[in-house]
Coordinates of C-alpha atoms in Angstrom, one line a residue:
Chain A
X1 CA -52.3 -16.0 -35.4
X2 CA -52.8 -13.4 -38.3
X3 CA -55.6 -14.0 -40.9
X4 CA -53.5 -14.3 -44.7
X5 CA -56.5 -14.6 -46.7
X6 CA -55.4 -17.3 -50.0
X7 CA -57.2 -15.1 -52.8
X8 CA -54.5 -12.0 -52.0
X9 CA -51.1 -11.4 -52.8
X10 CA -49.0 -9.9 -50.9
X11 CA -45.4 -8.3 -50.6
X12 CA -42.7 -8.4 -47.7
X13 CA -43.7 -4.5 -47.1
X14 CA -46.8 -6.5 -45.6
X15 CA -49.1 -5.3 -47.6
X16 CA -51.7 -7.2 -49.3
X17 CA -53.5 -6.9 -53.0
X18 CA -56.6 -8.3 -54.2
X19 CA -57.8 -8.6 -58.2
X20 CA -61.2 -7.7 -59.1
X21 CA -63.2 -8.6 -62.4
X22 CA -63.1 -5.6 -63.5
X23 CA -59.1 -5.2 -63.9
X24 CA -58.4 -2.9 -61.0
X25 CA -56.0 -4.5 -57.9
X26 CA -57.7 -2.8 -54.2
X27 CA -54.3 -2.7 -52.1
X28 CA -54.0 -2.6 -47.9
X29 CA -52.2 -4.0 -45.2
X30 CA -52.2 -7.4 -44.1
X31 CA -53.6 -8.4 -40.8
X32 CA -49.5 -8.5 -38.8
X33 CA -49.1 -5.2 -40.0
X34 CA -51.6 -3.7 -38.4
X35 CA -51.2 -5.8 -34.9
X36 CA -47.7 -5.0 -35.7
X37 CA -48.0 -1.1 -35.5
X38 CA -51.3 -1.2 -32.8
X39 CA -54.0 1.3 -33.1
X40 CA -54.3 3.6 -36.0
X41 CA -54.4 7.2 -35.6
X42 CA -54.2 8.5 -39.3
X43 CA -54.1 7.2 -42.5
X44 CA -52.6 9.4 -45.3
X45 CA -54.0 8.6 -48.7
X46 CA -52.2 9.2 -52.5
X47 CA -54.3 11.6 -54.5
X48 CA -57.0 9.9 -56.8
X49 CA -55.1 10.2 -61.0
X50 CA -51.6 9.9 -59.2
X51 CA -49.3 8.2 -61.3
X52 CA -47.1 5.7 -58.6
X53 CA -44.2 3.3 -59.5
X54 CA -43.8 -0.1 -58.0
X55 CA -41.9 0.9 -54.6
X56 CA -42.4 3.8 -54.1
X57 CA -43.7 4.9 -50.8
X58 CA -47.4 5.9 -51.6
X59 CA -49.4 6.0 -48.3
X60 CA -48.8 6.4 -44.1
X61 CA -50.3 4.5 -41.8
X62 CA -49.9 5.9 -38.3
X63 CA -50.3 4.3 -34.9
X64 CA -50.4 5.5 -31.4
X65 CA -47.1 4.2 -31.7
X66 CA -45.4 4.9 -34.8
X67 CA -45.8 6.1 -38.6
X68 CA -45.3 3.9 -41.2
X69 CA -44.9 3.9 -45.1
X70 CA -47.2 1.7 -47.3
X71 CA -45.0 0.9 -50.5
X72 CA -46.7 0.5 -53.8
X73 CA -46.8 -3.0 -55.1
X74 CA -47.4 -2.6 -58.6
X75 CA -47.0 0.6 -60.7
X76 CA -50.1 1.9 -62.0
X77 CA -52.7 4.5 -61.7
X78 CA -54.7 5.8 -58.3
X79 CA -58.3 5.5 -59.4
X80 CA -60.0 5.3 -56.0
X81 CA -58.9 6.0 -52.3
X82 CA -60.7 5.0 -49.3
X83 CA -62.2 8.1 -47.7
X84 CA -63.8 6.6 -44.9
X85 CA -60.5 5.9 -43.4
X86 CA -60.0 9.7 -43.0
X87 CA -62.2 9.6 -40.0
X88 CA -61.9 5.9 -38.7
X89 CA -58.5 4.9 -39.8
X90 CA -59.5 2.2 -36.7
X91 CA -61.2 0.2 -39.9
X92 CA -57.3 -0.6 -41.1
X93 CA -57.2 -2.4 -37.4
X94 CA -61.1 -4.1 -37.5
X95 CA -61.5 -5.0 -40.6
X96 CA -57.4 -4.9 -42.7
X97 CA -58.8 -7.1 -46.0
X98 CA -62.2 -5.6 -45.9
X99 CA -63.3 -1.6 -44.7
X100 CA -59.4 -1.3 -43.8
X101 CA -58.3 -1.3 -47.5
X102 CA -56.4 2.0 -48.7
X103 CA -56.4 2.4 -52.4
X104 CA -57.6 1.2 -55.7
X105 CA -55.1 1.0 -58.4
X106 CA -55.4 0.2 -62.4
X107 CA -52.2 -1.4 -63.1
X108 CA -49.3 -0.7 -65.5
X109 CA -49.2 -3.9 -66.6
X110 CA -51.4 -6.9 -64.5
X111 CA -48.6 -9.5 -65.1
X112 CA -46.5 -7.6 -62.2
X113 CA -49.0 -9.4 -59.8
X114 CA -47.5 -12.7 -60.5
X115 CA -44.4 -11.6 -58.8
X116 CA -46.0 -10.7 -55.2
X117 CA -45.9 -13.1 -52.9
X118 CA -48.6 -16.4 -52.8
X119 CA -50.2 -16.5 -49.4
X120 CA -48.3 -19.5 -48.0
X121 CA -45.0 -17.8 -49.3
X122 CA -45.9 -14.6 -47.2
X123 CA -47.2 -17.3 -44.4
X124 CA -43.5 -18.6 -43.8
X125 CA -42.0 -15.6 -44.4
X126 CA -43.9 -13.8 -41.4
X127 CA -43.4 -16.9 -39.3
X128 CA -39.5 -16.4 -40.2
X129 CA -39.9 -12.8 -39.1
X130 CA -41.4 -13.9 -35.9
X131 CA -38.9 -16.5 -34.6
Chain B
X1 CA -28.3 -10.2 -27.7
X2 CA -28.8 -9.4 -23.7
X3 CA -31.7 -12.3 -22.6
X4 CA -34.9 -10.2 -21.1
X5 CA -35.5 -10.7 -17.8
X6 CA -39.3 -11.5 -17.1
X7 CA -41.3 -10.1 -14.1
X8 CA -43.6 -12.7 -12.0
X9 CA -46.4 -11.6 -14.4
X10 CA -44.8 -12.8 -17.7
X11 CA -46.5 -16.0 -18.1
X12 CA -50.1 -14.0 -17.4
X13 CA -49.1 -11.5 -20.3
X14 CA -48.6 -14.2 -22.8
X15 CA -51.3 -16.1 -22.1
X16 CA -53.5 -13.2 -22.1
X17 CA -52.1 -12.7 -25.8
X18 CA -50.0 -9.8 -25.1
X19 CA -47.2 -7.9 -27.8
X20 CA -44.6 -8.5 -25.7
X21 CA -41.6 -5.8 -26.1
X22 CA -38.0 -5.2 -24.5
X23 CA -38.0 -2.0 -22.0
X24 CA -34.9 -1.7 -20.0
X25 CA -33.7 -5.0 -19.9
X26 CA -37.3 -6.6 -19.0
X27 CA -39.5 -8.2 -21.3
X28 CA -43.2 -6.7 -21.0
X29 CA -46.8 -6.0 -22.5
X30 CA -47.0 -3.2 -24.7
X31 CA -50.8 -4.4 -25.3
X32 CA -53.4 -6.2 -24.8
X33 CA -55.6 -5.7 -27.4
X34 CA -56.5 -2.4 -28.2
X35 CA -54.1 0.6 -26.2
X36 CA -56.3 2.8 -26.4
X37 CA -59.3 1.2 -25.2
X38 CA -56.8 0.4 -22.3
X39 CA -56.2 4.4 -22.0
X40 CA -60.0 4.6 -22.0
X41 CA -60.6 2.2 -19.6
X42 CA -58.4 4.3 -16.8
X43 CA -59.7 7.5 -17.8
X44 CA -63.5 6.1 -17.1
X45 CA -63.3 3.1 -14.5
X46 CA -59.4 1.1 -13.4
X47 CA -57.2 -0.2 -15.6
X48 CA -53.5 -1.9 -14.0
X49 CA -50.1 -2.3 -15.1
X50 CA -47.6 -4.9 -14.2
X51 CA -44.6 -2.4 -12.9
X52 CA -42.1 -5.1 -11.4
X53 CA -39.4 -4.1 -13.8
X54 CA -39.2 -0.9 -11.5
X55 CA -35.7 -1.4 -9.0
X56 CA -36.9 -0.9 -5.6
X57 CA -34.4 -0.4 -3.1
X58 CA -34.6 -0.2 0.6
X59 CA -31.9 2.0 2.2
X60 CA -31.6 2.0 6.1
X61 CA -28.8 3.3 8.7
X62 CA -29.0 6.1 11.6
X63 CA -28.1 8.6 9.3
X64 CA -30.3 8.0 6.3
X65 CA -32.2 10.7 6.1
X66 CA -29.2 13.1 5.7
X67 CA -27.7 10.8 3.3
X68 CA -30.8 11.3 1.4
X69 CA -30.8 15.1 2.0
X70 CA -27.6 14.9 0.2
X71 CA -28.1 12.7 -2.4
X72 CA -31.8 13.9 -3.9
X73 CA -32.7 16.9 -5.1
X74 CA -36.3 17.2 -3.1
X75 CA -35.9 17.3 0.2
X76 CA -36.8 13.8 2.3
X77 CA -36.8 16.2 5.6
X78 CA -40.7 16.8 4.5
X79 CA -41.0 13.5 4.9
X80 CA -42.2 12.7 9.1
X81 CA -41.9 9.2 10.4
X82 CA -44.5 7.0 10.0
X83 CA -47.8 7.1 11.5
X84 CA -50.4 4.5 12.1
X85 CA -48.9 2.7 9.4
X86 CA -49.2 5.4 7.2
X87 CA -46.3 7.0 5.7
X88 CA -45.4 10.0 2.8
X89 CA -44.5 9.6 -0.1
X90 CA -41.9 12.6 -2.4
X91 CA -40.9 12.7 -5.9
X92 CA -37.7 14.1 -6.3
X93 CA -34.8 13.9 -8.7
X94 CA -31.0 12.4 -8.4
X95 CA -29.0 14.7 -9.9
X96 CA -25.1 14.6 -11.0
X97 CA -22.5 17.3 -9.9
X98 CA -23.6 19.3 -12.9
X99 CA -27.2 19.6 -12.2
X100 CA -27.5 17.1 -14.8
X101 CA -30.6 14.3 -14.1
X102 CA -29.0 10.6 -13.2
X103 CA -33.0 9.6 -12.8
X104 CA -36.4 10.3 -11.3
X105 CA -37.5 8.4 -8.4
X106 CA -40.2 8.3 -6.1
X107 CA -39.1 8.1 -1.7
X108 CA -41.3 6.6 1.0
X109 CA -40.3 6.9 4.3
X110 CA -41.5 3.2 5.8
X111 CA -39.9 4.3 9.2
X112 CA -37.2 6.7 11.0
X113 CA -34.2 4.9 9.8
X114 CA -36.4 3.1 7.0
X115 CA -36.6 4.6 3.5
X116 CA -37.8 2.9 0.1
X117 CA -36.3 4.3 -3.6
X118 CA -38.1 3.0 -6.5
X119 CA -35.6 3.5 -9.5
X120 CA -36.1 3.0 -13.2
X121 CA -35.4 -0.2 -14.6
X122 CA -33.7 1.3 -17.6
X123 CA -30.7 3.3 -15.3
X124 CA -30.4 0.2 -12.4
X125 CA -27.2 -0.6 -13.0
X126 CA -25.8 3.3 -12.6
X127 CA -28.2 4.6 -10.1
X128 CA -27.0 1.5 -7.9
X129 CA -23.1 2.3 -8.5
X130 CA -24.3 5.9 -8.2
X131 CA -26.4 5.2 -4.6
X132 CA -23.6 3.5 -3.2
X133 CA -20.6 5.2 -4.4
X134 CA -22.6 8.1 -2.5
X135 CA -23.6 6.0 0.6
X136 CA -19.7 5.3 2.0
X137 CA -19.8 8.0 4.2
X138 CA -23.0 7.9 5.8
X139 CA -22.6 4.2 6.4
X140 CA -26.1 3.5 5.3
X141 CA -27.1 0.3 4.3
X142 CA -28.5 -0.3 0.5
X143 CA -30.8 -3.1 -0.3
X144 CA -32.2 -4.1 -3.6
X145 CA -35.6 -5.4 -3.3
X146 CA -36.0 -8.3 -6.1
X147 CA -38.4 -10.4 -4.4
X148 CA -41.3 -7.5 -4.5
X149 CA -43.1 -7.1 -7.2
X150 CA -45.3 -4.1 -7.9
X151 CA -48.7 -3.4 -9.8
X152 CA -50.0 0.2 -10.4
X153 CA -54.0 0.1 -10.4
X154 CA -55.0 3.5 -11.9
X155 CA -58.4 5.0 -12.8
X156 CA -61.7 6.7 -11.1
X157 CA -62.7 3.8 -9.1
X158 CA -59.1 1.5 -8.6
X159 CA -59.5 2.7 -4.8
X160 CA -62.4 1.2 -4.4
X161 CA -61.7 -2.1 -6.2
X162 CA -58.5 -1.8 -4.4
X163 CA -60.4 -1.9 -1.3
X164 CA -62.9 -4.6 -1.6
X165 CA -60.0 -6.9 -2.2
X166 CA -58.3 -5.7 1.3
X167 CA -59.9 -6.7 4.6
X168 CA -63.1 -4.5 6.1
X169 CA -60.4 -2.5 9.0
X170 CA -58.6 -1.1 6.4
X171 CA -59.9 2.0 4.1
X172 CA -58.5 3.4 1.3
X173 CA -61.2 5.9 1.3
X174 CA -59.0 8.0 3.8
X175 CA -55.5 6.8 2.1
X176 CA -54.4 10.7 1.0
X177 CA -52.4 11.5 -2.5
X178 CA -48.8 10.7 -2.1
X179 CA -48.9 8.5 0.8
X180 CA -48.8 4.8 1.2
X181 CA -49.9 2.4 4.3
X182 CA -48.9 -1.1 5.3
X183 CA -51.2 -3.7 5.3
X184 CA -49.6 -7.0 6.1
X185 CA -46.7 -7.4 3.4
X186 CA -48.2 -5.1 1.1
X187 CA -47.3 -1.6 0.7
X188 CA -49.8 0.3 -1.0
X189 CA -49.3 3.6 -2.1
X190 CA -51.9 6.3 -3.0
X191 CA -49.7 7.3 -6.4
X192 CA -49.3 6.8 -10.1
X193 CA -48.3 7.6 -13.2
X194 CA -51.5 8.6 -15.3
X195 CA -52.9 11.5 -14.2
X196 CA -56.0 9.5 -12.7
X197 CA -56.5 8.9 -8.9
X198 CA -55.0 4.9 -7.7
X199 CA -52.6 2.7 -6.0
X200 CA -49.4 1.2 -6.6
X201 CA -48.6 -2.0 -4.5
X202 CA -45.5 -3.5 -3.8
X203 CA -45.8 -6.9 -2.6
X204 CA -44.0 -10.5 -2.2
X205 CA -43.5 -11.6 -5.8
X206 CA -45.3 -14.9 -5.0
X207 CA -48.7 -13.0 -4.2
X208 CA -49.0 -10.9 -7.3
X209 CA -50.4 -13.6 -9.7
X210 CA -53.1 -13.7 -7.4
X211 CA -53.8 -10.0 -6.9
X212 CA -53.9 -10.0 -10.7
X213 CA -56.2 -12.8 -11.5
X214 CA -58.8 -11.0 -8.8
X215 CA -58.5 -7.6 -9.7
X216 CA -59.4 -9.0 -13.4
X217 CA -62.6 -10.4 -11.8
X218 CA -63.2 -7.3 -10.7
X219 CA -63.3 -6.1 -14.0
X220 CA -59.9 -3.9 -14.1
X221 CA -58.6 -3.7 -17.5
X222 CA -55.0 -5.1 -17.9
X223 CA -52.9 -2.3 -19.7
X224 CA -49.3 -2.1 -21.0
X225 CA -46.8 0.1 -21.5
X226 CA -48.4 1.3 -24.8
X227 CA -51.5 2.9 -22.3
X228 CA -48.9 3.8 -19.7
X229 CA -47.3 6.2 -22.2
X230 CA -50.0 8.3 -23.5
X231 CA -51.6 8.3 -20.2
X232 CA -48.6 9.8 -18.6
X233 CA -47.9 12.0 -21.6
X234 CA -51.7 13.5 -20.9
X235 CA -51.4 14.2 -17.5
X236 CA -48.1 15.9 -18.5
X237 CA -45.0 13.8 -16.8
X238 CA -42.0 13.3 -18.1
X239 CA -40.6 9.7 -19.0
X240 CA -37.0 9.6 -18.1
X241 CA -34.6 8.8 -21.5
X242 CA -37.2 11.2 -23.4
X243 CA -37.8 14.1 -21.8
X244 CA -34.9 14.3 -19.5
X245 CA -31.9 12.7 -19.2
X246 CA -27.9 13.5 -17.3
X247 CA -27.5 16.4 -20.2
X248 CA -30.3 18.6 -18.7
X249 CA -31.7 19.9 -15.5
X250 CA -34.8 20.1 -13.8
X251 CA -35.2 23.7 -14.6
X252 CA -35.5 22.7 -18.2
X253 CA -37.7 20.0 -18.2
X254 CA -40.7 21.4 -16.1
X255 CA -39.4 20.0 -12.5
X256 CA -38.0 23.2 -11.0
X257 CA -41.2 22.6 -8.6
X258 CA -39.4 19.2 -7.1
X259 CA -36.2 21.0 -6.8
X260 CA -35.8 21.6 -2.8
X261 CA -33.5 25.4 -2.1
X262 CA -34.9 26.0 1.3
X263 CA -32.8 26.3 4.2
X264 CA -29.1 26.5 2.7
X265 CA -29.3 22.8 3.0
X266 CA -26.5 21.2 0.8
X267 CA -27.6 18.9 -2.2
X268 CA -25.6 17.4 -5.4
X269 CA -26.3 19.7 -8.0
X270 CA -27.4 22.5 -6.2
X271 CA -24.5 24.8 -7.0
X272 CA -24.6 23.9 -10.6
X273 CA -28.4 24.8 -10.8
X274 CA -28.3 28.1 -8.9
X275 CA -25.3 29.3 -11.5
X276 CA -27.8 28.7 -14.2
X277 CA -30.7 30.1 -12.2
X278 CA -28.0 33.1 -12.1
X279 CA -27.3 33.4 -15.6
X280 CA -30.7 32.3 -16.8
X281 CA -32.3 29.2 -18.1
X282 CA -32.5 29.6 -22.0
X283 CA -35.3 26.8 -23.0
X284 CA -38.0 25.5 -21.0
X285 CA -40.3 22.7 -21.2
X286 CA -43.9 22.9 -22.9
X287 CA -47.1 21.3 -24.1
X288 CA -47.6 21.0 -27.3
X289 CA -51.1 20.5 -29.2
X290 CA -50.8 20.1 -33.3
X291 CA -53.2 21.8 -35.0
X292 CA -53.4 19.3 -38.0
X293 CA -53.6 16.1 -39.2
X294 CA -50.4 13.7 -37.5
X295 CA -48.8 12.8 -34.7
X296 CA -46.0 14.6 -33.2
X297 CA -42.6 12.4 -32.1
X298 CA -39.7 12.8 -30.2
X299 CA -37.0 14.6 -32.4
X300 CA -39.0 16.4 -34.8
X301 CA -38.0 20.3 -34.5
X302 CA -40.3 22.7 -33.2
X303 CA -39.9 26.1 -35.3
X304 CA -40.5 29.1 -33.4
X305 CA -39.7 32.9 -33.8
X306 CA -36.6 33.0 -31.5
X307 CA -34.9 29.7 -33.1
X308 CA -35.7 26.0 -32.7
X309 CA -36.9 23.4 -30.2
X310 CA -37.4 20.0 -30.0
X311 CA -40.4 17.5 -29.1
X312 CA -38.6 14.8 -26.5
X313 CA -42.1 12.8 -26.3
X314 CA -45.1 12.9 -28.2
X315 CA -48.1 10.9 -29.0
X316 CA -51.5 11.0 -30.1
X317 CA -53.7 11.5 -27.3
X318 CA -57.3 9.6 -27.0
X319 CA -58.9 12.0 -24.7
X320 CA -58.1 15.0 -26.9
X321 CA -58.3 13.1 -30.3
X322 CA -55.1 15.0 -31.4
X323 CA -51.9 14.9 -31.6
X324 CA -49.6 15.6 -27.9
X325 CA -46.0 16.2 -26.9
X326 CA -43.5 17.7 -24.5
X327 CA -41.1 20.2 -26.1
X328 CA -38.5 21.9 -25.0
X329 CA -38.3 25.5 -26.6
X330 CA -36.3 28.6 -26.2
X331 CA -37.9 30.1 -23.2
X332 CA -39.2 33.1 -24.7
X333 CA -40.8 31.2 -27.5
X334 CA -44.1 30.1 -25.5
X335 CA -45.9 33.3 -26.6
X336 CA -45.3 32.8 -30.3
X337 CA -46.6 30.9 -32.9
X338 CA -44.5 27.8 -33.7
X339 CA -44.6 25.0 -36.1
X340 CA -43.3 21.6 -36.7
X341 CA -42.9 19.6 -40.2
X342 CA -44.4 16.3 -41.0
X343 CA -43.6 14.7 -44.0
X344 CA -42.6 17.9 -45.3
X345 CA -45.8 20.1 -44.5
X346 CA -45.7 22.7 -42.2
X347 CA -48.6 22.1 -39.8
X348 CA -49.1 24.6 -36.7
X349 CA -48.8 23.8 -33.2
X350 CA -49.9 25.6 -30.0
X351 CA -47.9 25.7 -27.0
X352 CA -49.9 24.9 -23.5
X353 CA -48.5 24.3 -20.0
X354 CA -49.4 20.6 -19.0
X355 CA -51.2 18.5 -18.1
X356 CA -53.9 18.0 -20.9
X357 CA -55.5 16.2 -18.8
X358 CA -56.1 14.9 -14.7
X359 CA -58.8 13.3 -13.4
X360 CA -61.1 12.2 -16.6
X361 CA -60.8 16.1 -17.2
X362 CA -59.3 18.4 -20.3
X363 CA -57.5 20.9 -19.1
X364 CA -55.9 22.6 -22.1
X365 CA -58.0 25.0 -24.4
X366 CA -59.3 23.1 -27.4
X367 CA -60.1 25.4 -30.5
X368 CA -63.3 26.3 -30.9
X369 CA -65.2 24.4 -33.1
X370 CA -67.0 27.0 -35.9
X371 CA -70.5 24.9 -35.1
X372 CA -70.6 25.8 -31.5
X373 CA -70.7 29.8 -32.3
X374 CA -73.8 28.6 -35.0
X375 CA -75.7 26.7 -32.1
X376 CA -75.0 29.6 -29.4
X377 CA -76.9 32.1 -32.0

């Protein structure tokens, strides 16, 4: 059964974002994406000051098995990427809310985060997914 | 959509929390948990794969073997009757009239008149229309085997766990590469798929739970088809659907070797593949290593100074910690440089004859690492 942590948000791209005090959203993928896609390979990272739009595909994640876009939830600004995944992408497998996340983000405009999904509401829509 | 058929193992797989995927018409693992600690686990000590999708058939008659002589590209001629219960195994391929490959199969000879295919599961249906269509004239007779089932135990010490499940008269120790011996219903067969020394085992489908439960508590790590394919992609074989397929011949896809033109005998396929020999074979297959960050995959174009090829398989590869594929490139590209794009970027690649690696062992040059020339001064 996959972990969907009930602090996060999270879209139907499966991937997850989590609000910190200080204003800035830390984004990854959820826990069935990355049992979805098996062991990671490669991550590719956006560029720290990159401007990215809501949708747009900002990140790979690549398996044994197959690469795979991470879509940006929210549009903002790339202040932070997680460099440690550049030599153990495996982290994204281990640990997919914690060492595993990608990027950090300061948002456009926070409010966008109310329209990600709840964890329950990405809960049923997995289990949907799975049947 | 088609319903999956399930081998005897299925229940085993899903309890054991499996992915479960559909390959060829079969439902089965494509992991475990982690595939590449599966991939390790052959590499270093015995890892096993449930491999009762393959279509084993039995094909018997007084004039079998020139049936087969006929049929198959190899020659089964090499193969002698069985002796002391031991008998050899050839890899070969079926080819159509144009040289083209129908599928890649392995032969045992069990007895004179006695010889066992072992099929893909994706091609059954046509290699079966395909077998018999073929078999009229020989009057042989063509029996599908669907009450075996079949487990490949691969790695460094799978004979040896192998053996200490099989009674103290018979040794494996002695069993040579590419031959298989009988021991009560069980055929086992000194062969594989992963580059690492092993068995494969046929046996009564009601045994192999069983067989699987103790070679578990003997600490063999079950692997899936995720392992099987970067396994077989290091030791450099081709998977049939990827890397060859009816549209080309052996001499294109690295199994000119398996291709039998001794002694004028007559073969499907022959006279299309000595009128290429003739004219000249215009790509061949390769190794590939990339040179950058990625992973290579079947269809991306591989640019090289005398026009393009094409990766049919590729992976990344555990033992190498790179990126791996099988290519098939204008034949005189191989002494070039050539490159591939990912994602838009041009990232080199280095072209290598396979395997990468047999036995636990790298056999391809790696590049040399600037901090070895520090330490050698």
């Amino acid at each position: 059964m996959s972990k969907i942590p009930n602090e996060l948000r999270y879209t139907k791209d499966h991937e997850w974002v989590r609000e910190n005090d200080d204003g800035t959203l830390l984004i990854g993928i959820t826990d069935h994406a990355q049992h979805s896609l098996g062991d990671l390979v490669f991550v590719e990272l956006p560029e720290v000051k990159d401007t990215v739009v809501s949708g747009d595909a900002c990140a790979v994640v690549e398996s044994v098995k197959a690469a795979s876009d991470v879509y940006c939830p929210l549009g903002g600004i790339v202040s932070e990427v997680n460099t440690a995944l550049v030599d153990a992408p495996e982290l994204v497998n281990s640990d997919p809310y914690g060492e595993g996340w990608l990027f950090r983000l300061r948002p456009d405009s926070p409010t966008e985060l109310e329209e990600l999904l709840a964890n329950e509401d990405y809960a049923s829509f997995i289990a949907e997914l799975d049947d | 959509m088609i319903e999956l058929k399930h081998t005897p193992l299925h229940q085993i797989h899903v309890e054991a929390g499996a992915r479960m995927v559909g390959f060829g018409g079969w439902s089965m693992p494509v992991a475990y948990q982690s595939q590449i600690e599966e991939h390790n686990a052959v590499r270093s000590f015995a890892g096993m794969f449930d491999v009762s999708h393959m279509t084993i058939v039995d094909v018997s008659g007084n004039r079998v073997e020139e049936y087969l002589r006929w049929l198959l590209a190899n020659d089964v001629a090499k193969l002698k009757a069985s002796k002391n219960g031991v008998c050899k195994a050839l890899y070969t391929c079926m080819l159509n009239d144009n040289g083209g490959i129908l599928d890649d199969l392995v032969v045992y000879r069990l007895n004179e008149g006695l010889f066992r295919l072992i099929v893909n599961a994706a091609t059954r249906e046509k290699d079966l229309a395909w077998l018999s269509d073929c078999a009229s004239r020989y009057s042989v007779k063509l029996v599908e085997r669907v009450e075996l089932a079949m487990v490949a135990v691969q790695g460094p010490q799978a004979r040896t766990v192998v053996g200490t499940l099989l009674s103290d008269d018979v040794s494996l120790e002695v069993l040579a590469p590419f031959t298989a011996r009988r021991v009560n219903e069980w055929l086992v067969a000194r062969t594989g798929y992963t580059g690492e020394d092993g068995v494969e085992i046929l046996l009564p489908a009601g045994q192999v739970s069983a067989l699987w439960e103790d070679l578990l508590e003997q600490g063999v790590v079950a692997c899936g088809l995720g392992a099987r394919d970067t396994l077989r992609l290091e030791a450099g074989l081709n998977l049939y659907g990827l890397d060859m397929d009816e549209s080309i011949t052996p001499l294109e896809c690295g199994l000119e070797w398996t291709v039998s033109f001794g002694e004028d005998r007559a073969f499907i396929g022959r006279d299309a593949l000595e009128e290429r020999r003739r004219i000249g074979v215009a790509l061949k297959q390769v190794g590939l290593i990339l040179e950058g960050r990625g992973v290579l995959r079947a269809g991306f174009a591989v640019k090289t100074r005398v026009g393009d090829g094409t990766v049919t398989s590729g992976t990344f590869s555990p033992t190498l910690a790179r990126s791996i594929a099988l290519a098939r490139v204008p034949t005189a590209a191989v002494q070039g440089p050539c490159e591939v794009f990912i994602r838009g970027r041009s990232i080199p690649v280095r072209c290598v004859k396979p395997p990468f690696v047999r036995n636990g062992e790298i056999k391809v040059e790696l590049e040399t690492e600037p901090m070895i020339e520090e330490n050698v001064r």
